Amino acid sequence: MSNQPPAGKPSTANQILDLLLDALLERQAARRTQSLSPESKPPVSQPPPPRTTQPRRPAPPAAIKEPIRRQPRPKPGPGDEGREPPPLLPSINLDKTLSRLLVLIAVLILLVNVPVTRHGVSLARIMPDSAALIIREGLILKGSGPEIFKLEDDKLRWISSLDAFEHLGLQWGDVHLVEDQFLAKFEKGRPIHVLLKCDDSPHIYRLENQEKRWIKDIDTFMAEGHVWEDVRFVPRDYLREIPDGPPIPEDAGPPPQL
Amino acid sequence: MKDLAVIETILRNRHHFFIEIRDGVGLREKMRAMLVSSIMFLALYGAVLGSTHSLWQALSSAAKLPILFLATLVVCSPTLYFFNVLFGSNQSLTQNFALILTAITVTSVLLLSFTPVMLFFLLTTSGYQFFKLLNVGICAIAGWMGVLFLSQGMRIVSAAGRERAGARRNIVRLWIMLYAFVGSQMAWTLRPFIGAPSMKFELFRQLGGNFYTNILVSLGEMLGFFMVK
């Protein structure tokens, strides 16, 4: 038995190819007609081009006749050819809405910046800010207790009195309220006292409760944990105006007169 | 308040707005309206940022935020213009300027829309690093939307000169990266906008470090890896 078709009779593969070719030619012709006269209807059935070699074949199986799917053309983007501009939308008075929003926000900004506490703290800055801190030299911190600390060399130095606080040029706004656990992260350093001295006298005084306390001698000075760097020089008259308090130690006798 | 009408045109009828820019219709009026609106919106957003620190910081940030965006515009627009011309664009520098201003206007109106959110977090949280990163995130979203508008506008405006349109599109993409880079460095130079809570008010901070390392450090502190000193 031979697989070759009989002479003059085309093979099945050839028949299928011919049918596909016919379908393509029909399609091309239809498109050409459409593009030449867009108004006119596309020809439903056009005679196939004349054949010279092959006679008309019988209808192919249904699976082969499936039409070739067209790729959907991408939607043209803005600025692309063939893009239709969208219709002009009617106004929704956005300008009025915006101006109201602007006024509202401006009023809110003013409100959150108005001081609401006796210390002049506004709503915008009223939250405890331990989480917000950038740790830096000179930071003033306060926990749940009354003590206020100054951070120096990664150590917390207790500011011993209101005089010392004022002498450091601090205000309540400089104090950052933090949790006690946050304070516990740091070592304790020397307390900060206000130590005053004038040029004309060798005596050193510690300012406490708006009184000056005479420090008897250098040994006492050292024993109290003071260092020379903490001593501030002030005019004699200023020092004289501050009332005397008990000396350090208290049995040191009467303080010298300036 | 008449200038605010331009926002509606940009947001709702952007195609027609860009076509008018392409045709040079009322360019000056458009630019003035966009400039006024952007300055107002950015100033309010800046004031909210600075309110976390002090009243002075609020005023300073209200002035500095519009300067940041407008200075970036001035620095970057010649690059876009000349590269576009090199690749066959027939737009004028004014049209380029108007297009970038449109992007800034969109960014600023979106920032304004985020202002109540920022106010909410301002009143309910005290985390400086969180607030800073939230602001960076919001600015990134608003900025991204702005440059999307710019990209769309460029396609419409340059539709007339079809030659080398693809190359110009790539230029816009590259320029957007440059714009983001210049903008972030400009922000770093003009900082502080929020103001670190433990530091006194300062109009400008000393230069040092850069925007990107600072963001990484903030992320590190917020996630608990280390403490910023």
Coordinates of C-alpha atoms in Angstrom, one line a residue:
Chain A
M1 CA 0.0 0.0 0.0
S2 CA 1.3 3.5 -0.8
N3 CA 0.6 6.7 1.2
Q4 CA 0.8 8.8 -1.9
P5 CA -2.5 10.1 -3.1
P6 CA -3.6 9.0 -6.5
A7 CA -2.4 11.2 -9.4
G8 CA -4.6 14.3 -9.9
K9 CA -6.1 14.0 -6.4
P10 CA -4.6 16.5 -3.9
S11 CA -3.6 15.3 -0.4
T12 CA -5.6 16.4 2.8
A13 CA -2.8 18.7 4.0
N14 CA -2.8 20.5 0.6
Q15 CA -6.6 20.8 0.8
I16 CA -6.5 22.4 4.2
L17 CA -3.8 24.8 3.1
D18 CA -5.7 25.8 0.1
L19 CA -8.8 26.5 2.2
L20 CA -6.8 28.7 4.6
L21 CA -5.4 30.6 1.6
D22 CA -8.9 31.1 0.3
A23 CA -10.1 32.4 3.6
L24 CA -7.2 34.8 3.9
L25 CA -7.7 36.1 0.4
E26 CA -11.4 36.6 1.0
R27 CA -10.6 38.5 4.2
Q28 CA -8.0 40.7 2.5
A29 CA -10.4 41.6 -0.3
A30 CA -13.2 42.4 2.2
R31 CA -10.8 44.7 4.1
R32 CA -9.6 46.4 1.0
T33 CA -13.2 47.1 -0.1
Q34 CA -14.0 48.4 3.4
S35 CA -11.1 50.8 3.5
L36 CA -11.9 52.2 0.0
S37 CA -15.5 52.8 0.7
P38 CA -16.3 53.0 4.4
E39 CA -20.0 53.7 3.8
S40 CA -20.5 50.6 1.7
K41 CA -21.3 47.3 3.2
P42 CA -18.6 44.7 3.2
P43 CA -19.1 42.1 0.6
V44 CA -20.6 39.0 2.1
S45 CA -19.4 36.6 -0.4
Q46 CA -16.8 37.3 -3.1
P47 CA -15.8 34.9 -5.7
P48 CA -12.4 33.5 -5.0
P49 CA -9.7 34.3 -7.4
P50 CA -9.5 32.0 -10.3
R51 CA -7.7 28.8 -9.8
T52 CA -5.4 27.5 -12.4
T53 CA -4.1 24.3 -10.9
Q54 CA -6.5 23.0 -8.3
P55 CA -10.2 22.4 -8.6
R56 CA -12.5 23.5 -5.7
R57 CA -12.0 21.3 -2.7
P58 CA -14.8 19.9 -0.4
A59 CA -15.5 21.8 2.9
P60 CA -12.9 21.2 5.6
P61 CA -13.6 19.9 9.1
A62 CA -15.2 22.5 11.5
A63 CA -12.1 22.8 13.7
I64 CA -10.0 24.1 10.8
K65 CA -12.7 26.6 9.8
E66 CA -12.4 28.5 13.1
P67 CA -12.0 32.2 12.3
I68 CA -8.6 33.9 13.0
R69 CA -9.0 36.0 16.2
R70 CA -8.0 39.7 15.9
Q71 CA -5.7 41.1 18.6
P72 CA -7.5 43.9 20.4
R73 CA -5.9 47.2 19.6
P74 CA -4.4 49.0 22.6
K75 CA -6.5 51.9 23.8
P76 CA -4.8 55.2 22.7
G77 CA -3.3 57.1 25.7
P78 CA -3.4 60.8 26.2
G79 CA -1.7 62.5 23.3
D80 CA -1.8 59.4 21.1
E81 CA -3.3 59.5 17.7
G82 CA -6.9 58.6 17.6
R83 CA -7.5 59.6 21.2
E84 CA -10.7 61.4 21.6
P85 CA -10.6 64.2 24.1
P86 CA -13.0 63.5 27.0
P87 CA -16.1 65.8 27.1
L88 CA -15.8 68.9 29.2
L89 CA -17.2 68.2 32.6
P90 CA -19.5 70.7 34.3
S91 CA -18.3 72.7 37.2
I92 CA -18.9 71.3 40.8
N93 CA -17.8 74.6 42.4
L94 CA -14.5 73.1 43.7
D95 CA -13.1 76.6 44.2
K96 CA -15.7 77.3 46.8
T97 CA -15.0 74.0 48.6
L98 CA -11.3 74.7 48.4
S99 CA -11.6 78.2 49.9
R100 CA -13.8 76.8 52.8
L101 CA -11.2 74.1 53.4
L102 CA -8.4 76.7 53.3
V103 CA -10.2 78.9 55.9
L104 CA -10.9 75.9 58.1
I105 CA -7.3 74.7 58.1
A106 CA -6.0 78.2 58.8
V107 CA -8.3 78.5 61.8
L108 CA -7.3 75.0 63.0
I109 CA -3.6 75.9 62.7
L110 CA -4.2 79.0 64.8
L111 CA -6.2 77.1 67.4
V112 CA -3.5 74.4 67.9
N113 CA -0.9 77.1 68.3
V114 CA -2.8 79.1 71.0
P115 CA -1.2 78.5 74.4
V116 CA -3.6 76.6 76.6
T117 CA -1.6 76.0 79.8
R118 CA -0.2 78.5 82.3
H119 CA 3.3 77.6 81.0
G120 CA 2.3 78.8 77.5
V121 CA 2.2 75.3 76.0
S122 CA -0.2 75.0 73.0
L123 CA -2.3 72.0 72.0
A124 CA 0.2 71.1 69.2
R125 CA 2.9 70.7 71.7
I126 CA 1.1 69.4 74.8
M127 CA 1.8 65.7 74.3
P128 CA 4.6 64.2 76.5
D129 CA 7.5 64.0 74.1
S130 CA 9.9 61.4 75.3
A131 CA 9.4 59.4 72.1
A132 CA 10.0 62.6 70.1
L133 CA 13.3 63.6 71.6
I134 CA 16.6 63.9 69.8
I135 CA 19.1 63.2 72.6
R136 CA 21.6 66.0 72.7
E137 CA 23.8 67.8 75.2
G138 CA 22.0 70.2 77.4
L139 CA 18.6 68.6 77.2
I140 CA 16.3 69.4 80.1
L141 CA 14.2 66.5 81.3
K142 CA 11.6 65.9 84.0
G143 CA 10.0 62.7 85.0
S144 CA 7.0 62.1 87.3
G145 CA 8.8 63.6 90.3
P146 CA 9.6 67.2 91.0
E147 CA 13.2 67.0 90.0
I148 CA 14.5 68.6 86.8
F149 CA 17.6 67.3 85.2
K150 CA 20.1 68.6 82.6
L151 CA 21.7 66.1 80.3
E152 CA 25.5 66.5 80.2
D153 CA 28.1 64.0 79.0
D154 CA 25.3 61.4 78.9
K155 CA 24.7 61.9 82.6
L156 CA 21.6 63.4 84.3
R157 CA 22.6 66.4 86.5
W158 CA 19.9 67.4 88.9
I159 CA 19.1 71.1 88.9
S160 CA 19.1 71.7 92.6
S161 CA 16.9 74.8 92.9
L162 CA 14.8 77.2 91.0
D163 CA 17.7 79.7 91.3
A164 CA 19.9 77.3 89.5
F165 CA 17.2 76.7 86.9
E166 CA 16.8 80.5 86.3
H167 CA 20.6 81.0 86.4
L168 CA 20.9 78.5 83.6
G169 CA 18.6 80.8 81.6
L170 CA 16.0 78.1 81.3
Q171 CA 12.2 78.4 80.9
W172 CA 9.4 76.0 81.4
G173 CA 9.1 75.5 77.7
D174 CA 12.6 74.0 77.6
V175 CA 11.6 71.2 80.0
H176 CA 10.6 67.9 78.3
L177 CA 8.3 65.7 80.3
V178 CA 9.3 62.1 79.9
E179 CA 8.6 58.7 81.5
D180 CA 10.7 57.6 84.4
Q181 CA 11.9 54.6 82.5
F182 CA 13.4 57.0 80.0
L183 CA 15.3 58.8 82.8
A184 CA 16.5 55.5 84.1
K185 CA 18.5 54.9 80.9
F186 CA 21.0 57.5 82.0
E187 CA 23.6 57.6 84.8
K188 CA 23.3 60.3 87.5
G189 CA 25.9 63.1 87.4
R190 CA 26.8 65.8 89.8
P191 CA 23.9 68.1 90.8
I192 CA 23.9 71.6 89.4
H193 CA 24.1 74.3 92.0
V194 CA 24.5 78.0 91.5
L195 CA 27.9 78.9 92.8
L196 CA 28.7 82.6 92.9
K197 CA 31.9 84.5 93.5
C198 CA 33.0 88.1 92.9
D199 CA 36.5 89.2 91.8
D200 CA 37.2 91.2 94.9
S201 CA 36.7 88.3 97.4
P202 CA 38.0 84.8 97.8
H203 CA 34.7 83.5 99.2
I204 CA 32.4 81.3 97.3
Y205 CA 28.6 81.1 97.9
R206 CA 26.0 78.6 96.9
L207 CA 22.6 80.1 95.9
E208 CA 19.6 78.3 97.5
N209 CA 16.1 79.5 98.1
Q210 CA 17.1 83.0 97.0
E211 CA 19.7 83.1 99.7
K212 CA 23.5 82.9 99.4
R213 CA 25.2 80.2 101.5
W214 CA 28.9 80.8 102.3
I215 CA 31.0 77.7 101.7
K216 CA 33.6 77.7 104.5
D217 CA 36.7 76.4 102.7
I218 CA 38.0 74.5 99.7
D219 CA 37.7 71.2 101.5
T220 CA 34.0 71.7 102.1
F221 CA 33.7 72.9 98.5
M222 CA 35.2 69.7 97.3
A223 CA 33.3 67.5 99.8
E224 CA 30.1 69.0 98.5
G225 CA 31.0 67.7 95.0
H226 CA 31.5 71.1 93.5
V227 CA 34.0 71.8 90.7
W228 CA 35.6 75.1 89.8
E229 CA 33.9 75.2 86.4
D230 CA 30.5 75.6 88.0
V231 CA 31.5 78.9 89.7
R232 CA 30.0 82.0 88.2
F233 CA 31.6 85.4 88.6
V234 CA 29.1 88.2 89.4
P235 CA 29.6 91.8 90.4
R236 CA 30.2 92.4 94.1
D237 CA 27.0 94.6 94.4
Y238 CA 24.9 91.9 93.0
L239 CA 26.2 89.4 95.5
R240 CA 25.9 91.9 98.4
E241 CA 22.1 92.3 97.7
I242 CA 21.4 88.6 98.1
P243 CA 20.5 87.9 101.7
D244 CA 22.7 85.5 103.7
G245 CA 21.5 82.0 104.4
P246 CA 23.0 79.4 106.7
P247 CA 26.7 78.7 105.9
I248 CA 28.0 75.3 104.7
P249 CA 28.6 73.5 107.0
E250 CA 26.0 75.1 109.3
D251 CA 28.5 75.3 112.2
A252 CA 31.0 77.3 110.2
G253 CA 30.1 80.5 112.0
P254 CA 28.9 83.8 110.7
P255 CA 29.5 84.4 107.0
P256 CA 32.1 87.1 106.1
Q257 CA 30.8 90.4 105.0
L258 CA 31.5 91.6 101.5
Chain B
M1 CA -10.2 83.1 45.5
K2 CA -10.8 83.3 41.7
D3 CA -7.5 81.7 41.2
L4 CA -8.7 78.5 42.9
A5 CA -10.9 77.8 39.9
V6 CA -7.9 76.6 38.1
I7 CA -7.7 73.6 40.4
E8 CA -11.0 72.3 39.2
T9 CA -10.0 72.7 35.6
I10 CA -6.8 70.8 36.3
L11 CA -8.4 68.0 38.3
R12 CA -11.5 67.5 36.2
N13 CA -10.8 68.8 32.7
R14 CA -7.1 68.2 32.5
H15 CA -7.1 67.2 28.8
H16 CA -8.6 70.5 27.9
F17 CA -6.2 72.3 30.2
F18 CA -3.2 70.7 28.6
I19 CA -4.5 71.4 25.1
E20 CA -4.8 75.1 26.1
I21 CA -1.2 75.0 27.4
R22 CA -0.2 73.4 24.1
D23 CA -2.1 76.1 22.1
G24 CA -0.7 78.8 24.5
V25 CA -4.2 80.0 25.5
G26 CA -4.0 82.3 28.6
L27 CA -0.7 80.9 29.7
R28 CA 0.1 83.9 32.0
E29 CA -3.3 83.8 33.8
K30 CA -3.0 80.0 34.2
M31 CA 0.5 80.3 35.6
R32 CA -0.4 83.1 38.0
A33 CA -3.4 81.1 39.3
M34 CA -1.4 78.0 39.7
L35 CA 1.4 79.9 41.5
V36 CA -1.0 81.6 43.9
S37 CA -2.9 78.4 44.7
S38 CA 0.3 76.3 45.2
I39 CA 1.8 78.9 47.5
M40 CA -1.3 79.0 49.6
F41 CA -1.7 75.3 49.9
L42 CA 2.0 74.6 50.6
A43 CA 2.2 77.4 53.1
L44 CA -0.7 75.9 55.1
Y45 CA 0.8 72.4 54.9
G46 CA 4.2 73.9 56.0
A47 CA 2.5 75.6 58.9
V48 CA 1.0 72.3 60.2
L49 CA 4.5 70.7 60.0
G50 CA 6.2 73.5 61.9
S51 CA 3.4 73.6 64.6
T52 CA 4.9 70.5 66.2
H53 CA 7.8 72.6 67.3
S54 CA 6.9 76.2 67.9
L55 CA 5.0 79.1 66.4
W56 CA 8.2 80.5 64.9
Q57 CA 8.9 77.1 63.3
A58 CA 5.3 77.1 61.9
L59 CA 5.8 80.5 60.3
S60 CA 9.2 79.5 59.0
S61 CA 8.0 76.3 57.4
A62 CA 5.0 78.1 56.0
A63 CA 7.4 80.3 54.1
K64 CA 10.0 77.6 53.3
L65 CA 7.8 74.9 51.8
P66 CA 6.6 77.0 48.8
I67 CA 10.2 78.2 48.4
L68 CA 11.3 74.5 48.3
F69 CA 8.9 73.6 45.4
L70 CA 9.4 76.8 43.4
A71 CA 13.2 76.7 43.7
T72 CA 13.2 73.1 42.5
L73 CA 11.0 74.2 39.6
V74 CA 13.4 77.0 38.7
V75 CA 16.4 74.7 39.0
C76 CA 15.0 71.8 37.0
S77 CA 12.9 73.3 34.2
P78 CA 15.7 74.5 31.9
T79 CA 17.0 70.9 31.8
L80 CA 13.7 69.5 30.7
Y81 CA 13.2 72.3 28.2
F82 CA 16.6 72.0 26.4
F83 CA 16.5 68.2 26.3
N84 CA 13.1 68.4 24.8
V85 CA 14.2 70.9 22.2
L86 CA 17.2 68.6 21.4
F87 CA 14.8 65.8 20.7
G88 CA 12.4 67.7 18.4
S89 CA 10.0 69.4 20.8
N90 CA 8.5 72.7 19.6
Q91 CA 7.3 73.8 23.1
S92 CA 8.4 77.1 24.6
L93 CA 10.1 77.5 28.0
T94 CA 6.9 79.1 29.3
Q95 CA 4.9 76.1 28.2
N96 CA 7.4 73.8 30.0
F97 CA 7.2 76.0 33.0
A98 CA 3.4 75.9 33.0
L99 CA 3.5 72.1 32.7
I100 CA 5.8 71.7 35.7
L101 CA 3.7 74.2 37.6
T102 CA 0.7 72.0 36.9
A103 CA 2.5 69.1 38.6
I104 CA 3.4 71.3 41.6
T105 CA -0.2 72.5 41.8
V106 CA -1.5 68.9 41.8
T107 CA 1.1 68.0 44.5
S108 CA 0.2 71.0 46.6
V109 CA -3.6 70.4 46.4
L110 CA -3.0 66.8 47.4
L111 CA -0.8 67.9 50.3
L112 CA -3.6 70.3 51.4
S113 CA -6.0 67.4 51.3
F114 CA -3.6 65.5 53.7
T115 CA -3.4 68.5 56.1
P116 CA -6.3 67.3 58.3
V117 CA -4.6 63.9 58.6
M118 CA -1.3 65.6 59.7
L119 CA -3.2 67.8 62.2
F120 CA -4.8 64.6 63.6
F121 CA -1.4 63.0 64.1
L122 CA 0.0 66.2 65.4
L123 CA -2.5 66.2 68.2
T124 CA -2.5 62.5 69.0
T125 CA 1.1 61.4 68.7
S126 CA 4.4 62.8 69.9
G127 CA 6.8 60.6 67.9
Y128 CA 9.0 63.0 66.1
Q129 CA 10.5 60.3 63.9
F130 CA 7.1 58.9 63.1
F131 CA 5.8 62.3 62.2
K132 CA 8.8 62.9 60.0
L133 CA 8.4 59.7 58.1
L134 CA 4.6 60.2 57.8
N135 CA 5.4 63.5 56.2
V136 CA 7.9 62.0 53.8
G137 CA 5.4 59.3 52.8
I138 CA 2.7 61.9 52.2
C139 CA 5.0 64.1 50.2
A140 CA 6.1 61.1 48.1
I141 CA 2.5 60.1 47.3
A142 CA 1.5 63.7 46.4
G143 CA 4.7 64.2 44.4
W144 CA 4.2 61.0 42.5
M145 CA 0.7 62.0 41.5
G146 CA 2.1 65.4 40.5
V147 CA 4.7 63.9 38.1
L148 CA 2.1 61.5 36.7
F149 CA 0.1 64.6 35.7
L150 CA 3.3 66.1 34.2
S151 CA 4.0 63.0 32.2
Q152 CA 0.4 63.0 30.9
G153 CA 0.6 66.7 30.1
M154 CA 3.8 66.3 28.3
R155 CA 2.3 63.6 26.0
I156 CA -0.7 65.9 25.2
V157 CA 1.3 69.1 24.8
S158 CA 4.0 67.5 22.6
A159 CA 1.5 65.6 20.5
A160 CA 1.9 68.2 17.8
G161 CA 5.6 67.3 17.1
R162 CA 5.4 63.6 16.6
E163 CA 9.1 63.1 15.6
R164 CA 11.1 61.4 18.3
A165 CA 8.2 61.4 20.7
G166 CA 9.4 58.2 22.3
A167 CA 12.8 59.8 23.1
R168 CA 11.1 62.7 24.7
R169 CA 8.9 60.4 26.8
N170 CA 12.1 58.8 28.1
I171 CA 13.5 62.3 28.8
V172 CA 10.5 63.1 30.9
R173 CA 11.0 59.9 32.9
L174 CA 14.7 60.6 33.5
W175 CA 13.8 64.2 34.3
I176 CA 11.3 63.1 36.9
M177 CA 14.2 61.2 38.7
L178 CA 16.3 64.3 38.5
Y179 CA 13.4 66.4 39.9
A180 CA 13.0 64.0 42.8
F181 CA 16.8 64.1 43.5
V182 CA 17.0 67.9 43.3
G183 CA 13.9 68.3 45.4
S184 CA 15.1 66.0 48.2
Q185 CA 18.4 67.8 48.3
M186 CA 16.7 71.2 48.3
A187 CA 14.5 70.0 51.2
W188 CA 17.6 68.9 53.1
T189 CA 19.3 72.3 52.5
L190 CA 16.2 74.3 53.6
R191 CA 15.5 72.1 56.7
P192 CA 14.2 72.1 59.4
F193 CA 10.5 72.0 58.4
I194 CA 9.3 70.1 61.4
G195 CA 11.9 71.0 64.0
A196 CA 13.4 68.5 66.4
P197 CA 11.5 68.9 69.7
S198 CA 14.6 69.1 71.9
M199 CA 16.3 71.8 69.8
K200 CA 15.7 75.5 69.8
F201 CA 14.1 77.1 66.8
E202 CA 16.5 77.7 63.9
L203 CA 15.7 79.1 60.4
F204 CA 18.2 76.8 58.7
R205 CA 20.2 74.0 60.2
Q206 CA 23.9 73.4 59.5
L207 CA 24.6 71.3 56.4
G208 CA 25.8 67.8 57.0
G209 CA 24.5 64.3 56.3
N210 CA 21.9 63.8 53.6
F211 CA 18.2 63.2 53.1
Y212 CA 18.5 59.5 52.5
T213 CA 20.7 58.6 55.4
N214 CA 18.5 60.6 57.7
I215 CA 15.4 58.7 56.6
L216 CA 17.1 55.4 57.2
V217 CA 18.2 56.6 60.6
S218 CA 14.7 57.7 61.4
L219 CA 13.4 54.3 60.3
G220 CA 16.0 52.6 62.4
E221 CA 15.0 54.5 65.5
M222 CA 11.3 54.0 64.9
L223 CA 11.8 50.3 64.6
G224 CA 13.9 50.3 67.8
F225 CA 17.3 49.4 66.3
F226 CA 19.0 52.4 67.9
M227 CA 18.5 55.9 69.4
V228 CA 19.3 59.0 67.5
K229 CA 21.8 61.3 69.3

